[in-house]
PDB file of C-alpha atoms in Angstrom:
ATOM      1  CA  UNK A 159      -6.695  24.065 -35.840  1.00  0.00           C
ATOM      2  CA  UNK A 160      -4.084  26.279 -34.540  1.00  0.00           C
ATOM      3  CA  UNK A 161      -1.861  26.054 -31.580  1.00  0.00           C
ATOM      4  CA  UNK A 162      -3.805  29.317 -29.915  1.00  0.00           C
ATOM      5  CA  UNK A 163      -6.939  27.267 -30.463  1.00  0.00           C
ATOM      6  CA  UNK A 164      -6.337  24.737 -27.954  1.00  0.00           C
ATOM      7  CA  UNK A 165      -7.936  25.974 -24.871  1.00  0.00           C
ATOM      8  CA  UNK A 166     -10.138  28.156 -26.962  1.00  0.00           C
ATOM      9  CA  UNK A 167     -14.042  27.957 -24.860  1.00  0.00           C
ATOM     10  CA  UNK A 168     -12.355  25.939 -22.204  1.00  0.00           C
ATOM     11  CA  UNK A 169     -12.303  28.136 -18.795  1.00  0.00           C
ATOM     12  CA  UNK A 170      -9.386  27.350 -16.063  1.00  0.00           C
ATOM     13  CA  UNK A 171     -11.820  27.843 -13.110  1.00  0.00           C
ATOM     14  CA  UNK A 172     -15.690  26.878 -14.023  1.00  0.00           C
ATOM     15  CA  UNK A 173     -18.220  28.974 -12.657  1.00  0.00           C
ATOM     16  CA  UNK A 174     -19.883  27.945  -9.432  1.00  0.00           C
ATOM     17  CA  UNK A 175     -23.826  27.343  -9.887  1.00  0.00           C
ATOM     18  CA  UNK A 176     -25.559  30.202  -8.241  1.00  0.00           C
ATOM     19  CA  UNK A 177     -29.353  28.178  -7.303  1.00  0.00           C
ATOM     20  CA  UNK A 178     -31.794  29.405  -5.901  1.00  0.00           C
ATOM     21  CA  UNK A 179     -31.982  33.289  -7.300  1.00  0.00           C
ATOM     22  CA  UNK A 180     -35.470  33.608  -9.122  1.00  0.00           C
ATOM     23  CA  UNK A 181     -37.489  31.602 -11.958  1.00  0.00           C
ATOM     24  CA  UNK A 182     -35.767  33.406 -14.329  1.00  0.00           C
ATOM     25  CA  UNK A 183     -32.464  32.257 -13.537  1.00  0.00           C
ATOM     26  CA  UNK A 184     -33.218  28.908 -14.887  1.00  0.00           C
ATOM     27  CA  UNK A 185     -32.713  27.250 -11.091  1.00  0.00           C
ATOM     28  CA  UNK A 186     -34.713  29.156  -9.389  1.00  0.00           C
ATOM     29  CA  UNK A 187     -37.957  27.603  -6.242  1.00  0.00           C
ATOM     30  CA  UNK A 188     -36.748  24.119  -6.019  1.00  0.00           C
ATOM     31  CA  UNK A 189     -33.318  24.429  -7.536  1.00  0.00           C
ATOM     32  CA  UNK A 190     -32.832  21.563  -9.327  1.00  0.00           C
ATOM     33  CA  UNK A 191     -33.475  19.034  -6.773  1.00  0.00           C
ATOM     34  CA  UNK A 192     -37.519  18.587  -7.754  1.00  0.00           C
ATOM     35  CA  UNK A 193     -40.525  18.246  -5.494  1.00  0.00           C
ATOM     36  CA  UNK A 194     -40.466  16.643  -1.945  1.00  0.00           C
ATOM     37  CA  UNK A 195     -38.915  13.239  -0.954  1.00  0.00           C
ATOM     38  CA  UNK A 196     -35.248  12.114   1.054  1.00  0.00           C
ATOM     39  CA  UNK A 197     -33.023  13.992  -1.542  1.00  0.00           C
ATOM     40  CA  UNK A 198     -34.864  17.352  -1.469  1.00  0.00           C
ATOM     41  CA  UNK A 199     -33.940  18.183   1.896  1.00  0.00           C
ATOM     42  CA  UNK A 200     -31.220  20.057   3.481  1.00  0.00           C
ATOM     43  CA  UNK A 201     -28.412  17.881   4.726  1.00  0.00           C
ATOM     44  CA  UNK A 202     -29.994  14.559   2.662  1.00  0.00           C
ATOM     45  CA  UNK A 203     -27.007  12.301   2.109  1.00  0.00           C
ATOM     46  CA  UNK A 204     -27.519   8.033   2.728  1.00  0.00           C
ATOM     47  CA  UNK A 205     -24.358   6.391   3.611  1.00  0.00           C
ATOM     48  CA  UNK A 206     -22.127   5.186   0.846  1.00  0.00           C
ATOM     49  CA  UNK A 207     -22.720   2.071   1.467  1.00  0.00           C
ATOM     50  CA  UNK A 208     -26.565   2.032   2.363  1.00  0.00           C
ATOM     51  CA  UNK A 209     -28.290  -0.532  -0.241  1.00  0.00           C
ATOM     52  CA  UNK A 210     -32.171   1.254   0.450  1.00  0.00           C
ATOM     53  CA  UNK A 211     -33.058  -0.913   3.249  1.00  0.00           C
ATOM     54  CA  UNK A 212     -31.876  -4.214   1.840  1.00  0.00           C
ATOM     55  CA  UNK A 213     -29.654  -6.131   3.985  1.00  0.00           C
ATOM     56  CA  UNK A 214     -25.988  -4.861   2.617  1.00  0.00           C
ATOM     57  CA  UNK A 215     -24.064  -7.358   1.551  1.00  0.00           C
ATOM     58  CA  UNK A 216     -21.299  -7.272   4.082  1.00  0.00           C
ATOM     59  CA  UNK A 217     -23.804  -8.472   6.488  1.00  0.00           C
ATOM     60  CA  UNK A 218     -25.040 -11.089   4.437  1.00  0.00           C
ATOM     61  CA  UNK A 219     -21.363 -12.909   3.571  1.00  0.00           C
ATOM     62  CA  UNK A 220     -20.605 -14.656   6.766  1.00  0.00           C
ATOM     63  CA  UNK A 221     -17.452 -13.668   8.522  1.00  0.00           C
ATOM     64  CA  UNK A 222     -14.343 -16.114   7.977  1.00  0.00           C
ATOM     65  CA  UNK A 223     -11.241 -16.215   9.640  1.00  0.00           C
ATOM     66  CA  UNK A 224      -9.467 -14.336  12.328  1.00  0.00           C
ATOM     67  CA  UNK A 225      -6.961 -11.844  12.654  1.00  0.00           C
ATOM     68  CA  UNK A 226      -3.738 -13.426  14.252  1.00  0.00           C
ATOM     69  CA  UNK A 227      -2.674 -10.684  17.203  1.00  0.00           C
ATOM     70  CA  UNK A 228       0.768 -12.061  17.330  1.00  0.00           C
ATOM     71  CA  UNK A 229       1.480 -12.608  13.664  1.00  0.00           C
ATOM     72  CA  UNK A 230       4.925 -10.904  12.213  1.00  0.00           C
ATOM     73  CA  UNK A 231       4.891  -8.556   9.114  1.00  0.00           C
ATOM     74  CA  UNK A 232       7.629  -9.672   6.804  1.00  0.00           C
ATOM     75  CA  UNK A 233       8.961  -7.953   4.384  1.00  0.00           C
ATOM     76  CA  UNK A 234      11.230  -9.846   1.878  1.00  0.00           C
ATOM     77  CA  UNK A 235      14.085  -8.376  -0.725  1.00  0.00           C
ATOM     78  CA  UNK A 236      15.616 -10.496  -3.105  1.00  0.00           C
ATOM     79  CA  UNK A 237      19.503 -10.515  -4.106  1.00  0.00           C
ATOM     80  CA  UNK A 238      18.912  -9.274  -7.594  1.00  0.00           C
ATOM     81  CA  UNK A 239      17.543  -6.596  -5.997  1.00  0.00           C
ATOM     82  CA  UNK A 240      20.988  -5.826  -3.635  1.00  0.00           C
ATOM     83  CA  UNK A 241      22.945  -6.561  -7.014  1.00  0.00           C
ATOM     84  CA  UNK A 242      20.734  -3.383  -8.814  1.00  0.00           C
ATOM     85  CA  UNK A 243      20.585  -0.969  -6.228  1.00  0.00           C
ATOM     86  CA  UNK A 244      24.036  -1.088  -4.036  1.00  0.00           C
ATOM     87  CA  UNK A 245      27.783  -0.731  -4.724  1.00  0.00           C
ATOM     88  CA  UNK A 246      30.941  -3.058  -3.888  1.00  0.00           C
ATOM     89  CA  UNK A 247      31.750  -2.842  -0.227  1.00  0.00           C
ATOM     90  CA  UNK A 248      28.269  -1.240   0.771  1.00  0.00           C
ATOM     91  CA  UNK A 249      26.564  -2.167   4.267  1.00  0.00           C
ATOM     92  CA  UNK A 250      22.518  -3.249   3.784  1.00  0.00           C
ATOM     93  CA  UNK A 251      20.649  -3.108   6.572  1.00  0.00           C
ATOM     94  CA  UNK A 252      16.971  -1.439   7.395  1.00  0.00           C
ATOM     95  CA  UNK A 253      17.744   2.173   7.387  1.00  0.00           C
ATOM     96  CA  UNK A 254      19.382   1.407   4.048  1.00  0.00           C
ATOM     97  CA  UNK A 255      16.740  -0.423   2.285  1.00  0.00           C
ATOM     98  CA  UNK A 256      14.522   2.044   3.157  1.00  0.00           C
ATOM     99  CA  UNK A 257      16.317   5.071   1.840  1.00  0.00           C
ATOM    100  CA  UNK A 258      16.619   3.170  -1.700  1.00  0.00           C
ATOM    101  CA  UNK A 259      13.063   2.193  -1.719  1.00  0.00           C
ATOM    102  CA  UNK A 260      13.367  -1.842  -1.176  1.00  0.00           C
ATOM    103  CA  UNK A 261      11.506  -2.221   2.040  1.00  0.00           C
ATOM    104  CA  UNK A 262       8.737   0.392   2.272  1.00  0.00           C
ATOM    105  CA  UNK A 263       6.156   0.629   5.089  1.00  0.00           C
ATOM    106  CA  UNK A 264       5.818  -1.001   8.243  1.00  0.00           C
ATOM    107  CA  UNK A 265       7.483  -4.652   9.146  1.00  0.00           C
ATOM    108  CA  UNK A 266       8.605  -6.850  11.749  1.00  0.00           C
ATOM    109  CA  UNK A 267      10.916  -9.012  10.135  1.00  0.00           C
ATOM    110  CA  UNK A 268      13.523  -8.443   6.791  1.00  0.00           C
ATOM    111  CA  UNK A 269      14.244 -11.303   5.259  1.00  0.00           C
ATOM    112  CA  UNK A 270      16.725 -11.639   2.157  1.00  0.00           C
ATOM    113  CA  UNK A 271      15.347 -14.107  -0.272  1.00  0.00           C
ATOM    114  CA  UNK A 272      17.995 -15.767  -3.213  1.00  0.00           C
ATOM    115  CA  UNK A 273      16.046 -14.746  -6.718  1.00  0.00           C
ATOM    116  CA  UNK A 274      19.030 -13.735  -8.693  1.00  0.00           C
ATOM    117  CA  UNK A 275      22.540 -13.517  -8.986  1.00  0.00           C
ATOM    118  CA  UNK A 276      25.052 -11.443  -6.531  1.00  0.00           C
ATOM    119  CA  UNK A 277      28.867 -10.611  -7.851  1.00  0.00           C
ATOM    120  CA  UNK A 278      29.513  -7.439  -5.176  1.00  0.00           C
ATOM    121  CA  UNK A 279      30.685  -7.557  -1.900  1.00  0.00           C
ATOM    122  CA  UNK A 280      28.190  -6.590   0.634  1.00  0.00           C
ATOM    123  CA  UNK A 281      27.639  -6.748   4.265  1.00  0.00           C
ATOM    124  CA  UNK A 282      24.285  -7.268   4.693  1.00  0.00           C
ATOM    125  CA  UNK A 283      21.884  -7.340   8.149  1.00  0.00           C
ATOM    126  CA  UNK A 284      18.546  -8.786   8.439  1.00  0.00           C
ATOM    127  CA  UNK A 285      16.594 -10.879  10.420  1.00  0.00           C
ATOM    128  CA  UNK A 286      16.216 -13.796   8.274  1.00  0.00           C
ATOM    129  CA  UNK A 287      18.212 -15.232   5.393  1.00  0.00           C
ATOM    130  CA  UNK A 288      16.921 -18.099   3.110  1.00  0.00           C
ATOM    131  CA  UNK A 289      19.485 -20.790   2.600  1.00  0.00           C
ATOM    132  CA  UNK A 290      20.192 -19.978  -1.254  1.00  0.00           C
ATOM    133  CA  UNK A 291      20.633 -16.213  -0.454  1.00  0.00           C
ATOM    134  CA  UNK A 292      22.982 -16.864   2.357  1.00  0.00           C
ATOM    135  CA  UNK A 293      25.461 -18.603   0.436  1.00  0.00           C
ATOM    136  CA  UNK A 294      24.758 -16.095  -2.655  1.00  0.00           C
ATOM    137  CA  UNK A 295      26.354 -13.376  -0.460  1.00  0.00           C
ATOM    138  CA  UNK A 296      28.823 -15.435   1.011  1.00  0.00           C
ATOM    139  CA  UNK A 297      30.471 -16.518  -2.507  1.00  0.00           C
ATOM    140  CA  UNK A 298      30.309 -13.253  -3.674  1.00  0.00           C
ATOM    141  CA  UNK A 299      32.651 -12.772  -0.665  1.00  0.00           C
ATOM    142  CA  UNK A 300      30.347 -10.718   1.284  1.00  0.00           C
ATOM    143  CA  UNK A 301      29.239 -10.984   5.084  1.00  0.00           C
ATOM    144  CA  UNK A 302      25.615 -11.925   6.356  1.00  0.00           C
ATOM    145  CA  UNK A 303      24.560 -10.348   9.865  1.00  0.00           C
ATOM    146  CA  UNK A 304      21.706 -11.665  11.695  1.00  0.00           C
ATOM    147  CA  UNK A 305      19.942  -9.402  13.674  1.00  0.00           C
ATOM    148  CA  UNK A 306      18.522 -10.150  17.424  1.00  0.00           C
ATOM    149  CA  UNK A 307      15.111  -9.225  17.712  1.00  0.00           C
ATOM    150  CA  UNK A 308      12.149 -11.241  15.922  1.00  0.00           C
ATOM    151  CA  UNK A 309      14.485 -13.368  13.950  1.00  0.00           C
ATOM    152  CA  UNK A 310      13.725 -16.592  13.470  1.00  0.00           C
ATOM    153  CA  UNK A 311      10.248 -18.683  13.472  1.00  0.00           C
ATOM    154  CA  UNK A 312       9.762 -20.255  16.574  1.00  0.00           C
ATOM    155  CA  UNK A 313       9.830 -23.957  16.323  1.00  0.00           C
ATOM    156  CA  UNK A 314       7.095 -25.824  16.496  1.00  0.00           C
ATOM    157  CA  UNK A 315       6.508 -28.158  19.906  1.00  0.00           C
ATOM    158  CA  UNK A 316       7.159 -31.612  19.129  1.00  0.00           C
ATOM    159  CA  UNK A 317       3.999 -33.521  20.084  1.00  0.00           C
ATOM    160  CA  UNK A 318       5.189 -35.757  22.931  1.00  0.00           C
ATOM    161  CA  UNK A 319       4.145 -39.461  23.111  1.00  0.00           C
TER     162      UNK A 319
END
């Protein structure tokens, strides 16, 4: 085998199948979809997830749970993760994060989470902090900016007596 015989037989753009165009055509009166029944006809296409009359299975598992209107979408980056991607003196906030990649999508809430080590100064903003990435930052001489908005958990009511 040569490089020139590579793509030999193999055609960039294959051939639409012309049905329908005489018996001697190979695919000619029924065109290849046999005699009669649901998948001879015109515009014959079940749903994908039609199970041929048997009760589907997403109505046979019962339904669990609920889905919490009020819950927050948070979206966590660690310190090891500052120490990779940013230089000394750099600010992190969302707009940041987001341009490098570290907090993709949709959120409520950033919080900065302490898995890893931090030697550069940054200032970073976020909404939440966990107590080992706070003082990460703040050792390595850098400055930790809590941001107003959906910050903090609320607390939960002390059950009076």
């Amino acid at each position: 085998m040569r490089l020139n015989d590579v793509h030999q037989g193999v055609q960039k753009r294959k051939k639409a199948r012309r049905v329908g165009r005489g018996t001697g055509s190979g695919r000619g009166k029924t065109c290849g979809r046999g005699h009669k029944g649901q998948k001879s006809r015109a515009g014959s296409s079940a749903s994908v997830i039609f199970q041929g009359g048997t009760m589907p299975l997403v109505r046979r598992v019962p339904k669990r749970g609920f889905n919490n209107r009020f819950a927050l979408k948070v979206t966590t980056v660690n310190v090891a993760d500052l120490e990779r991607t940013f230089q000394d003196g750099d600010e992190v906030n969302s707009e940041t994060l987001r341009v490098k990649s570290l907090a993709k999508g949709r959120y409520d809430v950033l919080k900065i989470l302490g898995d890893g080590t931090l030697t550069r100064r940054l200032k970073v903003s976020a909404h939440r902090f966990s107590q080992s990435a706070r003082e990460k930052i703040e050792q390595a001489g850098g400055e930790v900016c809590v941001l107003v908005g959906q910050s903090q958990p609320s607390e939960k009511a002390s059950p009076s007596s």
